Amino acid sequence: MLDTRTYNRTELVQIFGTSRLDSLKKKLDREGYIYTTSGRGNDLTLTITTCTKPFNVFCKEVLGFSVQTDFDKLKGFL
């Protein structure tokens, strides 16, 4: 789970394994992160402000559930 702080582009490339900015943004959007960007190119910084789906991120990263899991049903089950 990403912390609510500012990340530079090299940190994001290491975390997500891709250097394409559009791909990074799509991954963050799918995970439910709300963020702001500033700068361009290698000077890009991205500030995570909040995560709207912390349960989903926790289940995927810590508990090892797949991305195809129905997290609403899992939440009711747990």
PDB file of N, CA, C and O in Angstrom:
ATOM      1  N   MET A   1       0.853  -1.164   0.000  1.00  0.00           N
ATOM      2  CA  MET A   1       0.000   0.000   0.000  1.00  0.00           C
ATOM      3  C   MET A   1       0.905   1.235   0.000  1.00  0.00           C
ATOM      4  O   MET A   1       1.853   1.307   0.759  1.00  0.00           O
ATOM      5  N   LEU A   2       0.597   2.167  -0.847  1.00  0.00           N
ATOM      6  CA  LEU A   2       1.372   3.389  -0.919  1.00  0.00           C
ATOM      7  C   LEU A   2       0.979   4.327   0.219  1.00  0.00           C
ATOM      8  O   LEU A   2      -0.187   4.416   0.584  1.00  0.00           O
ATOM      9  N   ASP A   3       1.964   5.013   0.757  1.00  0.00           N
ATOM     10  CA  ASP A   3       1.711   5.989   1.811  1.00  0.00           C
ATOM     11  C   ASP A   3       1.226   7.302   1.194  1.00  0.00           C
ATOM     12  O   ASP A   3       1.443   7.565   0.014  1.00  0.00           O
ATOM     13  N   THR A   4       0.609   8.129   2.013  1.00  0.00           N
ATOM     14  CA  THR A   4       0.177   9.445   1.540  1.00  0.00           C
ATOM     15  C   THR A   4       1.366  10.389   1.644  1.00  0.00           C
ATOM     16  O   THR A   4       1.595  11.015   2.673  1.00  0.00           O
ATOM     17  N   ARG A   5       2.124  10.457   0.581  1.00  0.00           N
ATOM     18  CA  ARG A   5       3.305  11.307   0.491  1.00  0.00           C
ATOM     19  C   ARG A   5       3.613  11.567  -0.975  1.00  0.00           C
ATOM     20  O   ARG A   5       2.912  11.107  -1.852  1.00  0.00           O
ATOM     21  N   THR A   6       4.696  12.275  -1.225  1.00  0.00           N
ATOM     22  CA  THR A   6       5.102  12.612  -2.585  1.00  0.00           C
ATOM     23  C   THR A   6       6.144  11.611  -3.076  1.00  0.00           C
ATOM     24  O   THR A   6       7.113  11.318  -2.380  1.00  0.00           O
ATOM     25  N   TYR A   7       5.924  11.090  -4.265  1.00  0.00           N
ATOM     26  CA  TYR A   7       6.834  10.145  -4.902  1.00  0.00           C
ATOM     27  C   TYR A   7       7.414  10.787  -6.153  1.00  0.00           C
ATOM     28  O   TYR A   7       6.700  11.473  -6.881  1.00  0.00           O
ATOM     29  N   ASN A   8       8.687  10.536  -6.430  1.00  0.00           N
ATOM     30  CA  ASN A   8       9.244  10.996  -7.696  1.00  0.00           C
ATOM     31  C   ASN A   8       9.116   9.872  -8.722  1.00  0.00           C
ATOM     32  O   ASN A   8       8.734   8.750  -8.406  1.00  0.00           O
ATOM     33  N   ARG A   9       9.428  10.164  -9.941  1.00  0.00           N
ATOM     34  CA  ARG A   9       9.195   9.210 -11.027  1.00  0.00           C
ATOM     35  C   ARG A   9      10.014   7.936 -10.865  1.00  0.00           C
ATOM     36  O   ARG A   9       9.518   6.844 -11.131  1.00  0.00           O
ATOM     37  N   THR A  10      11.242   8.032 -10.409  1.00  0.00           N
ATOM     38  CA  THR A  10      12.064   6.827 -10.272  1.00  0.00           C
ATOM     39  C   THR A  10      11.516   5.881  -9.205  1.00  0.00           C
ATOM     40  O   THR A  10      11.565   4.667  -9.365  1.00  0.00           O
ATOM     41  N   GLU A  11      10.952   6.432  -8.133  1.00  0.00           N
ATOM     42  CA  GLU A  11      10.334   5.585  -7.112  1.00  0.00           C
ATOM     43  C   GLU A  11       9.127   4.842  -7.678  1.00  0.00           C
ATOM     44  O   GLU A  11       8.939   3.652  -7.419  1.00  0.00           O
ATOM     45  N   LEU A  12       8.316   5.530  -8.468  1.00  0.00           N
ATOM     46  CA  LEU A  12       7.131   4.908  -9.055  1.00  0.00           C
ATOM     47  C   LEU A  12       7.508   3.833 -10.063  1.00  0.00           C
ATOM     48  O   LEU A  12       6.841   2.800 -10.144  1.00  0.00           O
ATOM     49  N   VAL A  13       8.573   4.054 -10.816  1.00  0.00           N
ATOM     50  CA  VAL A  13       9.041   3.054 -11.776  1.00  0.00           C
ATOM     51  C   VAL A  13       9.476   1.794 -11.037  1.00  0.00           C
ATOM     52  O   VAL A  13       9.168   0.673 -11.454  1.00  0.00           O
ATOM     53  N   GLN A  14      10.161   1.946  -9.912  1.00  0.00           N
ATOM     54  CA  GLN A  14      10.601   0.786  -9.136  1.00  0.00           C
ATOM     55  C   GLN A  14       9.415   0.046  -8.524  1.00  0.00           C
ATOM     56  O   GLN A  14       9.395  -1.180  -8.473  1.00  0.00           O
ATOM     57  N   ILE A  15       8.414   0.766  -8.047  1.00  0.00           N
ATOM     58  CA  ILE A  15       7.262   0.139  -7.397  1.00  0.00           C
ATOM     59  C   ILE A  15       6.404  -0.616  -8.406  1.00  0.00           C
ATOM     60  O   ILE A  15       6.027  -1.766  -8.175  1.00  0.00           O
ATOM     61  N   PHE A  16       6.084   0.018  -9.540  1.00  0.00           N
ATOM     62  CA  PHE A  16       5.143  -0.557 -10.487  1.00  0.00           C
ATOM     63  C   PHE A  16       5.790  -1.293 -11.654  1.00  0.00           C
ATOM     64  O   PHE A  16       5.106  -1.978 -12.405  1.00  0.00           O
ATOM     65  N   GLY A  17       7.072  -1.155 -11.834  1.00  0.00           N
ATOM     66  CA  GLY A  17       7.765  -1.896 -12.881  1.00  0.00           C
ATOM     67  C   GLY A  17       7.532  -1.403 -14.293  1.00  0.00           C
ATOM     68  O   GLY A  17       7.730  -2.155 -15.239  1.00  0.00           O
ATOM     69  N   THR A  18       7.121  -0.164 -14.465  1.00  0.00           N
ATOM     70  CA  THR A  18       6.938   0.405 -15.794  1.00  0.00           C
ATOM     71  C   THR A  18       7.337   1.873 -15.762  1.00  0.00           C
ATOM     72  O   THR A  18       7.182   2.539 -14.747  1.00  0.00           O
ATOM     73  N   SER A  19       7.849   2.366 -16.880  1.00  0.00           N
ATOM     74  CA  SER A  19       8.255   3.763 -16.941  1.00  0.00           C
ATOM     75  C   SER A  19       7.236   4.626 -17.685  1.00  0.00           C
ATOM     76  O   SER A  19       7.403   5.839 -17.762  1.00  0.00           O
ATOM     77  N   ARG A  20       6.184   4.006 -18.204  1.00  0.00           N
ATOM     78  CA  ARG A  20       5.164   4.755 -18.938  1.00  0.00           C
ATOM     79  C   ARG A  20       4.226   5.457 -17.964  1.00  0.00           C
ATOM     80  O   ARG A  20       3.622   4.828 -17.104  1.00  0.00           O
ATOM     81  N   LEU A  21       4.097   6.750 -18.116  1.00  0.00           N
ATOM     82  CA  LEU A  21       3.288   7.558 -17.208  1.00  0.00           C
ATOM     83  C   LEU A  21       1.811   7.205 -17.294  1.00  0.00           C
ATOM     84  O   LEU A  21       1.130   7.130 -16.268  1.00  0.00           O
ATOM     85  N   ASP A  22       1.291   6.955 -18.491  1.00  0.00           N
ATOM     86  CA  ASP A  22      -0.121   6.602 -18.610  1.00  0.00           C
ATOM     87  C   ASP A  22      -0.424   5.277 -17.921  1.00  0.00           C
ATOM     88  O   ASP A  22      -1.464   5.113 -17.285  1.00  0.00           O
ATOM     89  N   SER A  23       0.493   4.360 -17.980  1.00  0.00           N
ATOM     90  CA  SER A  23       0.324   3.073 -17.314  1.00  0.00           C
ATOM     91  C   SER A  23       0.362   3.220 -15.794  1.00  0.00           C
ATOM     92  O   SER A  23      -0.424   2.588 -15.078  1.00  0.00           O
ATOM     93  N   LEU A  24       1.252   4.070 -15.300  1.00  0.00           N
ATOM     94  CA  LEU A  24       1.323   4.334 -13.863  1.00  0.00           C
ATOM     95  C   LEU A  24       0.014   4.932 -13.349  1.00  0.00           C
ATOM     96  O   LEU A  24      -0.518   4.509 -12.323  1.00  0.00           O
ATOM     97  N   LYS A  25      -0.519   5.897 -14.092  1.00  0.00           N
ATOM     98  CA  LYS A  25      -1.760   6.548 -13.681  1.00  0.00           C
ATOM     99  C   LYS A  25      -2.938   5.583 -13.703  1.00  0.00           C
ATOM    100  O   LYS A  25      -3.784   5.604 -12.807  1.00  0.00           O
ATOM    101  N   LYS A  26      -3.002   4.721 -14.717  1.00  0.00           N
ATOM    102  CA  LYS A  26      -4.093   3.746 -14.789  1.00  0.00           C
ATOM    103  C   LYS A  26      -4.030   2.765 -13.626  1.00  0.00           C
ATOM    104  O   LYS A  26      -5.059   2.396 -13.057  1.00  0.00           O
ATOM    105  N   LYS A  27      -2.830   2.334 -13.266  1.00  0.00           N
ATOM    106  CA  LYS A  27      -2.687   1.424 -12.131  1.00  0.00           C
ATOM    107  C   LYS A  27      -3.130   2.094 -10.835  1.00  0.00           C
ATOM    108  O   LYS A  27      -3.808   1.482 -10.017  1.00  0.00           O
ATOM    109  N   LEU A  28      -2.752   3.339 -10.649  1.00  0.00           N
ATOM    110  CA  LEU A  28      -3.161   4.065  -9.450  1.00  0.00           C
ATOM    111  C   LEU A  28      -4.671   4.281  -9.420  1.00  0.00           C
ATOM    112  O   LEU A  28      -5.299   4.166  -8.364  1.00  0.00           O
ATOM    113  N   ASP A  29      -5.270   4.580 -10.572  1.00  0.00           N
ATOM    114  CA  ASP A  29      -6.715   4.762 -10.638  1.00  0.00           C
ATOM    115  C   ASP A  29      -7.453   3.461 -10.316  1.00  0.00           C
ATOM    116  O   ASP A  29      -8.446   3.472  -9.585  1.00  0.00           O
ATOM    117  N   ARG A  30      -6.960   2.338 -10.839  1.00  0.00           N
ATOM    118  CA  ARG A  30      -7.592   1.049 -10.562  1.00  0.00           C
ATOM    119  C   ARG A  30      -7.526   0.676  -9.085  1.00  0.00           C
ATOM    120  O   ARG A  30      -8.438   0.058  -8.551  1.00  0.00           O
ATOM    121  N   GLU A  31      -6.436   1.048  -8.429  1.00  0.00           N
ATOM    122  CA  GLU A  31      -6.281   0.742  -7.007  1.00  0.00           C
ATOM    123  C   GLU A  31      -7.081   1.689  -6.124  1.00  0.00           C
ATOM    124  O   GLU A  31      -7.192   1.455  -4.925  1.00  0.00           O
ATOM    125  N   GLY A  32      -7.631   2.759  -6.696  1.00  0.00           N
ATOM    126  CA  GLY A  32      -8.470   3.675  -5.941  1.00  0.00           C
ATOM    127  C   GLY A  32      -7.712   4.812  -5.276  1.00  0.00           C
ATOM    128  O   GLY A  32      -8.221   5.419  -4.341  1.00  0.00           O
ATOM    129  N   TYR A  33      -6.511   5.109  -5.743  1.00  0.00           N
ATOM    130  CA  TYR A  33      -5.740   6.212  -5.173  1.00  0.00           C
ATOM    131  C   TYR A  33      -6.171   7.537  -5.790  1.00  0.00           C
ATOM    132  O   TYR A  33      -6.447   7.611  -6.981  1.00  0.00           O
ATOM    133  N   ILE A  34      -6.213   8.566  -4.977  1.00  0.00           N
ATOM    134  CA  ILE A  34      -6.442   9.929  -5.454  1.00  0.00           C
ATOM    135  C   ILE A  34      -5.111  10.652  -5.320  1.00  0.00           C
ATOM    136  O   ILE A  34      -4.468  10.602  -4.265  1.00  0.00           O
ATOM    137  N   TYR A  35      -4.686  11.305  -6.392  1.00  0.00           N
ATOM    138  CA  TYR A  35      -3.344  11.872  -6.433  1.00  0.00           C
ATOM    139  C   TYR A  35      -3.327  13.159  -7.247  1.00  0.00           C
ATOM    140  O   TYR A  35      -4.263  13.455  -7.983  1.00  0.00           O
ATOM    141  N   THR A  36      -2.238  13.903  -7.086  1.00  0.00           N
ATOM    142  CA  THR A  36      -1.984  15.080  -7.910  1.00  0.00           C
ATOM    143  C   THR A  36      -0.582  14.939  -8.482  1.00  0.00           C
ATOM    144  O   THR A  36       0.288  14.324  -7.859  1.00  0.00           O
ATOM    145  N   THR A  37      -0.375  15.496  -9.659  1.00  0.00           N
ATOM    146  CA  THR A  37       0.939  15.446 -10.285  1.00  0.00           C
ATOM    147  C   THR A  37       1.461  16.856 -10.492  1.00  0.00           C
ATOM    148  O   THR A  37       0.691  17.808 -10.609  1.00  0.00           O
ATOM    149  N   SER A  38       2.778  16.954 -10.538  1.00  0.00           N
ATOM    150  CA  SER A  38       3.415  18.222 -10.891  1.00  0.00           C
ATOM    151  C   SER A  38       4.729  17.906 -11.581  1.00  0.00           C
ATOM    152  O   SER A  38       5.347  16.882 -11.334  1.00  0.00           O
ATOM    153  N   GLY A  39       5.141  18.783 -12.454  1.00  0.00           N
ATOM    154  CA  GLY A  39       6.366  18.577 -13.203  1.00  0.00           C
ATOM    155  C   GLY A  39       6.120  17.784 -14.475  1.00  0.00           C
ATOM    156  O   GLY A  39       5.004  17.376 -14.770  1.00  0.00           O
ATOM    157  N   ARG A  40       7.212  17.576 -15.223  1.00  0.00           N
ATOM    158  CA  ARG A  40       7.154  16.857 -16.489  1.00  0.00           C
ATOM    159  C   ARG A  40       8.368  15.985 -16.632  1.00  0.00           C
ATOM    160  O   ARG A  40       9.416  16.244 -16.059  1.00  0.00           O
ATOM    161  N   GLY A  41       8.233  14.936 -17.425  1.00  0.00           N
ATOM    162  CA  GLY A  41       9.364  14.078 -17.745  1.00  0.00           C
ATOM    163  C   GLY A  41       9.966  13.428 -16.516  1.00  0.00           C
ATOM    164  O   GLY A  41       9.277  12.875 -15.675  1.00  0.00           O
ATOM    165  N   ASN A  42      11.293  13.499 -16.418  1.00  0.00           N
ATOM    166  CA  ASN A  42      11.988  12.884 -15.287  1.00  0.00           C
ATOM    167  C   ASN A  42      11.808  13.670 -13.994  1.00  0.00           C
ATOM    168  O   ASN A  42      12.094  13.156 -12.919  1.00  0.00           O
ATOM    169  N   ASP A  43      11.357  14.922 -14.082  1.00  0.00           N
ATOM    170  CA  ASP A  43      11.135  15.751 -12.897  1.00  0.00           C
ATOM    171  C   ASP A  43       9.720  15.610 -12.340  1.00  0.00           C
ATOM    172  O   ASP A  43       9.325  16.364 -11.456  1.00  0.00           O
ATOM    173  N   LEU A  44       8.959  14.641 -12.834  1.00  0.00           N
ATOM    174  CA  LEU A  44       7.587  14.442 -12.398  1.00  0.00           C
ATOM    175  C   LEU A  44       7.544  14.018 -10.930  1.00  0.00           C
ATOM    176  O   LEU A  44       8.320  13.175 -10.485  1.00  0.00           O
ATOM    177  N   THR A  45       6.647  14.624 -10.181  1.00  0.00           N
ATOM    178  CA  THR A  45       6.362  14.176  -8.822  1.00  0.00           C
ATOM    179  C   THR A  45       4.870  13.922  -8.716  1.00  0.00           C
ATOM    180  O   THR A  45       4.059  14.625  -9.304  1.00  0.00           O
ATOM    181  N   LEU A  46       4.527  12.886  -7.976  1.00  0.00           N
ATOM    182  CA  LEU A  46       3.144  12.491  -7.811  1.00  0.00           C
ATOM    183  C   LEU A  46       2.858  12.414  -6.317  1.00  0.00           C
ATOM    184  O   LEU A  46       3.584  11.752  -5.584  1.00  0.00           O
ATOM    185  N   THR A  47       1.836  13.126  -5.873  1.00  0.00           N
ATOM    186  CA  THR A  47       1.493  13.173  -4.456  1.00  0.00           C
ATOM    187  C   THR A  47       0.214  12.381  -4.226  1.00  0.00           C
ATOM    188  O   THR A  47      -0.833  12.723  -4.761  1.00  0.00           O
ATOM    189  N   ILE A  48       0.315  11.315  -3.440  1.00  0.00           N
ATOM    190  CA  ILE A  48      -0.842  10.511  -3.073  1.00  0.00           C
ATOM    191  C   ILE A  48      -1.562  11.241  -1.938  1.00  0.00           C
ATOM    192  O   ILE A  48      -0.965  11.518  -0.904  1.00  0.00           O
ATOM    193  N   THR A  49      -2.846  11.536  -2.134  1.00  0.00           N
ATOM    194  CA  THR A  49      -3.600  12.234  -1.096  1.00  0.00           C
ATOM    195  C   THR A  49      -4.456  11.279  -0.278  1.00  0.00           C
ATOM    196  O   THR A  49      -4.572  11.441   0.929  1.00  0.00           O
ATOM    197  N   THR A  50      -5.073  10.286  -0.941  1.00  0.00           N
ATOM    198  CA  THR A  50      -5.904   9.323  -0.204  1.00  0.00           C
ATOM    199  C   THR A  50      -6.114   8.064  -1.034  1.00  0.00           C
ATOM    200  O   THR A  50      -5.896   8.057  -2.239  1.00  0.00           O
ATOM    201  N   CYS A  51      -6.533   7.012  -0.362  1.00  0.00           N
ATOM    202  CA  CYS A  51      -6.887   5.758  -1.023  1.00  0.00           C
ATOM    203  C   CYS A  51      -8.360   5.483  -0.740  1.00  0.00           C
ATOM    204  O   CYS A  51      -8.760   5.412   0.423  1.00  0.00           O
ATOM    205  N   THR A  52      -9.152   5.334  -1.800  1.00  0.00           N
ATOM    206  CA  THR A  52     -10.579   5.132  -1.623  1.00  0.00           C
ATOM    207  C   THR A  52     -10.942   3.669  -1.409  1.00  0.00           C
ATOM    208  O   THR A  52     -12.055   3.373  -0.999  1.00  0.00           O
ATOM    209  N   LYS A  53     -10.006   2.741  -1.692  1.00  0.00           N
ATOM    210  CA  LYS A  53     -10.267   1.306  -1.547  1.00  0.00           C
ATOM    211  C   LYS A  53      -9.166   0.634  -0.713  1.00  0.00           C
ATOM    212  O   LYS A  53      -8.482  -0.270  -1.199  1.00  0.00           O
ATOM    213  N   PRO A  54      -8.979   1.020   0.542  1.00  0.00           N
ATOM    214  CA  PRO A  54      -7.884   0.432   1.317  1.00  0.00           C
ATOM    215  C   PRO A  54      -8.063  -1.056   1.587  1.00  0.00           C
ATOM    216  O   PRO A  54      -7.075  -1.802   1.662  1.00  0.00           O
ATOM    217  N   PHE A  55      -9.295  -1.539   1.721  1.00  0.00           N
ATOM    218  CA  PHE A  55      -9.527  -2.965   1.953  1.00  0.00           C
ATOM    219  C   PHE A  55      -9.058  -3.790   0.765  1.00  0.00           C
ATOM    220  O   PHE A  55      -8.412  -4.831   0.934  1.00  0.00           O
ATOM    221  N   ASN A  56      -9.364  -3.340  -0.444  1.00  0.00           N
ATOM    222  CA  ASN A  56      -8.953  -4.062  -1.643  1.00  0.00           C
ATOM    223  C   ASN A  56      -7.439  -4.133  -1.750  1.00  0.00           C
ATOM    224  O   ASN A  56      -6.879  -5.195  -2.055  1.00  0.00           O
ATOM    225  N   VAL A  57      -6.771  -3.031  -1.506  1.00  0.00           N
ATOM    226  CA  VAL A  57      -5.308  -2.989  -1.592  1.00  0.00           C
ATOM    227  C   VAL A  57      -4.695  -3.902  -0.538  1.00  0.00           C
ATOM    228  O   VAL A  57      -3.764  -4.655  -0.815  1.00  0.00           O
ATOM    229  N   PHE A  58      -5.240  -3.881   0.674  1.00  0.00           N
ATOM    230  CA  PHE A  58      -4.743  -4.736   1.751  1.00  0.00           C
ATOM    231  C   PHE A  58      -4.897  -6.207   1.389  1.00  0.00           C
ATOM    232  O   PHE A  58      -3.966  -7.008   1.583  1.00  0.00           O
ATOM    233  N   CYS A  59      -6.049  -6.582   0.865  1.00  0.00           N
ATOM    234  CA  CYS A  59      -6.281  -7.983   0.509  1.00  0.00           C
ATOM    235  C   CYS A  59      -5.340  -8.454  -0.594  1.00  0.00           C
ATOM    236  O   CYS A  59      -4.847  -9.584  -0.549  1.00  0.00           O
ATOM    237  N   LYS A  60      -5.074  -7.599  -1.568  1.00  0.00           N
ATOM    238  CA  LYS A  60      -4.193  -7.990  -2.666  1.00  0.00           C
ATOM    239  C   LYS A  60      -2.737  -8.057  -2.230  1.00  0.00           C
ATOM    240  O   LYS A  60      -2.040  -9.023  -2.537  1.00  0.00           O
ATOM    241  N   GLU A  61      -2.270  -7.047  -1.515  1.00  0.00           N
ATOM    242  CA  GLU A  61      -0.850  -6.958  -1.196  1.00  0.00           C
ATOM    243  C   GLU A  61      -0.447  -7.781   0.015  1.00  0.00           C
ATOM    244  O   GLU A  61       0.606  -8.389   0.015  1.00  0.00           O
ATOM    245  N   VAL A  62      -1.264  -7.810   1.050  1.00  0.00           N
ATOM    246  CA  VAL A  62      -0.883  -8.485   2.289  1.00  0.00           C
ATOM    247  C   VAL A  62      -1.425  -9.909   2.352  1.00  0.00           C
ATOM    248  O   VAL A  62      -0.696 -10.846   2.669  1.00  0.00           O
ATOM    249  N   LEU A  63      -2.704 -10.083   2.032  1.00  0.00           N
ATOM    250  CA  LEU A  63      -3.320 -11.397   2.151  1.00  0.00           C
ATOM    251  C   LEU A  63      -3.130 -12.267   0.914  1.00  0.00           C
ATOM    252  O   LEU A  63      -3.381 -13.464   0.959  1.00  0.00           O
ATOM    253  N   GLY A  64      -2.739 -11.663  -0.203  1.00  0.00           N
ATOM    254  CA  GLY A  64      -2.420 -12.428  -1.409  1.00  0.00           C
ATOM    255  C   GLY A  64      -3.609 -12.824  -2.271  1.00  0.00           C
ATOM    256  O   GLY A  64      -3.503 -13.770  -3.047  1.00  0.00           O
ATOM    257  N   PHE A  65      -4.746 -12.149  -2.151  1.00  0.00           N
ATOM    258  CA  PHE A  65      -5.883 -12.437  -3.010  1.00  0.00           C
ATOM    259  C   PHE A  65      -5.611 -11.931  -4.415  1.00  0.00           C
ATOM    260  O   PHE A  65      -4.884 -10.963  -4.618  1.00  0.00           O
ATOM    261  N   SER A  66      -6.213 -12.588  -5.406  1.00  0.00           N
ATOM    262  CA  SER A  66      -6.019 -12.166  -6.788  1.00  0.00           C
ATOM    263  C   SER A  66      -6.889 -10.949  -7.092  1.00  0.00           C
ATOM    264  O   SER A  66      -7.833 -10.641  -6.373  1.00  0.00           O
ATOM    265  N   VAL A  67      -6.578 -10.295  -8.193  1.00  0.00           N
ATOM    266  CA  VAL A  67      -7.310  -9.088  -8.574  1.00  0.00           C
ATOM    267  C   VAL A  67      -8.717  -9.410  -9.054  1.00  0.00           C
ATOM    268  O   VAL A  67      -9.572  -8.528  -9.100  1.00  0.00           O
ATOM    269  N   GLN A  68      -8.994 -10.668  -9.399  1.00  0.00           N
ATOM    270  CA  GLN A  68     -10.321 -11.061  -9.866  1.00  0.00           C
ATOM    271  C   GLN A  68     -11.297 -11.306  -8.718  1.00  0.00           C
ATOM    272  O   GLN A  68     -12.462 -11.566  -8.940  1.00  0.00           O
ATOM    273  N   THR A  69     -10.848 -11.220  -7.483  1.00  0.00           N
ATOM    274  CA  THR A  69     -11.688 -11.477  -6.314  1.00  0.00           C
ATOM    275  C   THR A  69     -12.794 -10.434  -6.213  1.00  0.00           C
ATOM    276  O   THR A  69     -12.578  -9.256  -6.489  1.00  0.00           O
ATOM    277  N   ASP A  70     -13.969 -10.867  -5.815  1.00  0.00           N
ATOM    278  CA  ASP A  70     -15.072  -9.947  -5.543  1.00  0.00           C
ATOM    279  C   ASP A  70     -14.893  -9.450  -4.112  1.00  0.00           C
ATOM    280  O   ASP A  70     -15.247 -10.129  -3.148  1.00  0.00           O
ATOM    281  N   PHE A  71     -14.330  -8.271  -3.955  1.00  0.00           N
ATOM    282  CA  PHE A  71     -13.948  -7.767  -2.640  1.00  0.00           C
ATOM    283  C   PHE A  71     -15.148  -7.370  -1.789  1.00  0.00           C
ATOM    284  O   PHE A  71     -15.055  -7.391  -0.566  1.00  0.00           O
ATOM    285  N   ASP A  72     -16.266  -7.046  -2.403  1.00  0.00           N
ATOM    286  CA  ASP A  72     -17.466  -6.749  -1.624  1.00  0.00           C
ATOM    287  C   ASP A  72     -17.967  -8.011  -0.921  1.00  0.00           C
ATOM    288  O   ASP A  72     -18.330  -7.980   0.258  1.00  0.00           O
ATOM    289  N   LYS A  73     -17.987  -9.143  -1.636  1.00  0.00           N
ATOM    290  CA  LYS A  73     -18.385 -10.406  -1.014  1.00  0.00           C
ATOM    291  C   LYS A  73     -17.371 -10.865   0.016  1.00  0.00           C
ATOM    292  O   LYS A  73     -17.746 -11.399   1.056  1.00  0.00           O
ATOM    293  N   LEU A  74     -16.095 -10.667  -0.282  1.00  0.00           N
ATOM    294  CA  LEU A  74     -15.049 -11.056   0.657  1.00  0.00           C
ATOM    295  C   LEU A  74     -15.159 -10.251   1.946  1.00  0.00           C
ATOM    296  O   LEU A  74     -14.992 -10.788   3.046  1.00  0.00           O
ATOM    297  N   LYS A  75     -15.460  -8.983   1.833  1.00  0.00           N
ATOM    298  CA  LYS A  75     -15.613  -8.128   3.007  1.00  0.00           C
ATOM    299  C   LYS A  75     -16.754  -8.623   3.889  1.00  0.00           C
ATOM    300  O   LYS A  75     -16.640  -8.683   5.117  1.00  0.00           O
ATOM    301  N   GLY A  76     -17.867  -9.012   3.277  1.00  0.00           N
ATOM    302  CA  GLY A  76     -18.981  -9.562   4.038  1.00  0.00           C
ATOM    303  C   GLY A  76     -18.641 -10.900   4.678  1.00  0.00           C
ATOM    304  O   GLY A  76     -19.075 -11.201   5.783  1.00  0.00           O
ATOM    305  N   PHE A  77     -17.853 -11.692   3.983  1.00  0.00           N
ATOM    306  CA  PHE A  77     -17.462 -12.998   4.500  1.00  0.00           C
ATOM    307  C   PHE A  77     -16.534 -12.871   5.709  1.00  0.00           C
ATOM    308  O   PHE A  77     -16.692 -13.576   6.692  1.00  0.00           O
ATOM    309  N   LEU A  78     -15.578 -11.968   5.601  1.00  0.00           N
ATOM    310  CA  LEU A  78     -14.617 -11.805   6.701  1.00  0.00           C
ATOM    311  C   LEU A  78     -15.242 -11.073   7.862  1.00  0.00           C
ATOM    312  O   LEU A  78     -14.919 -11.245   8.992  1.00  0.00           O
TER     313      LEU A  78
END
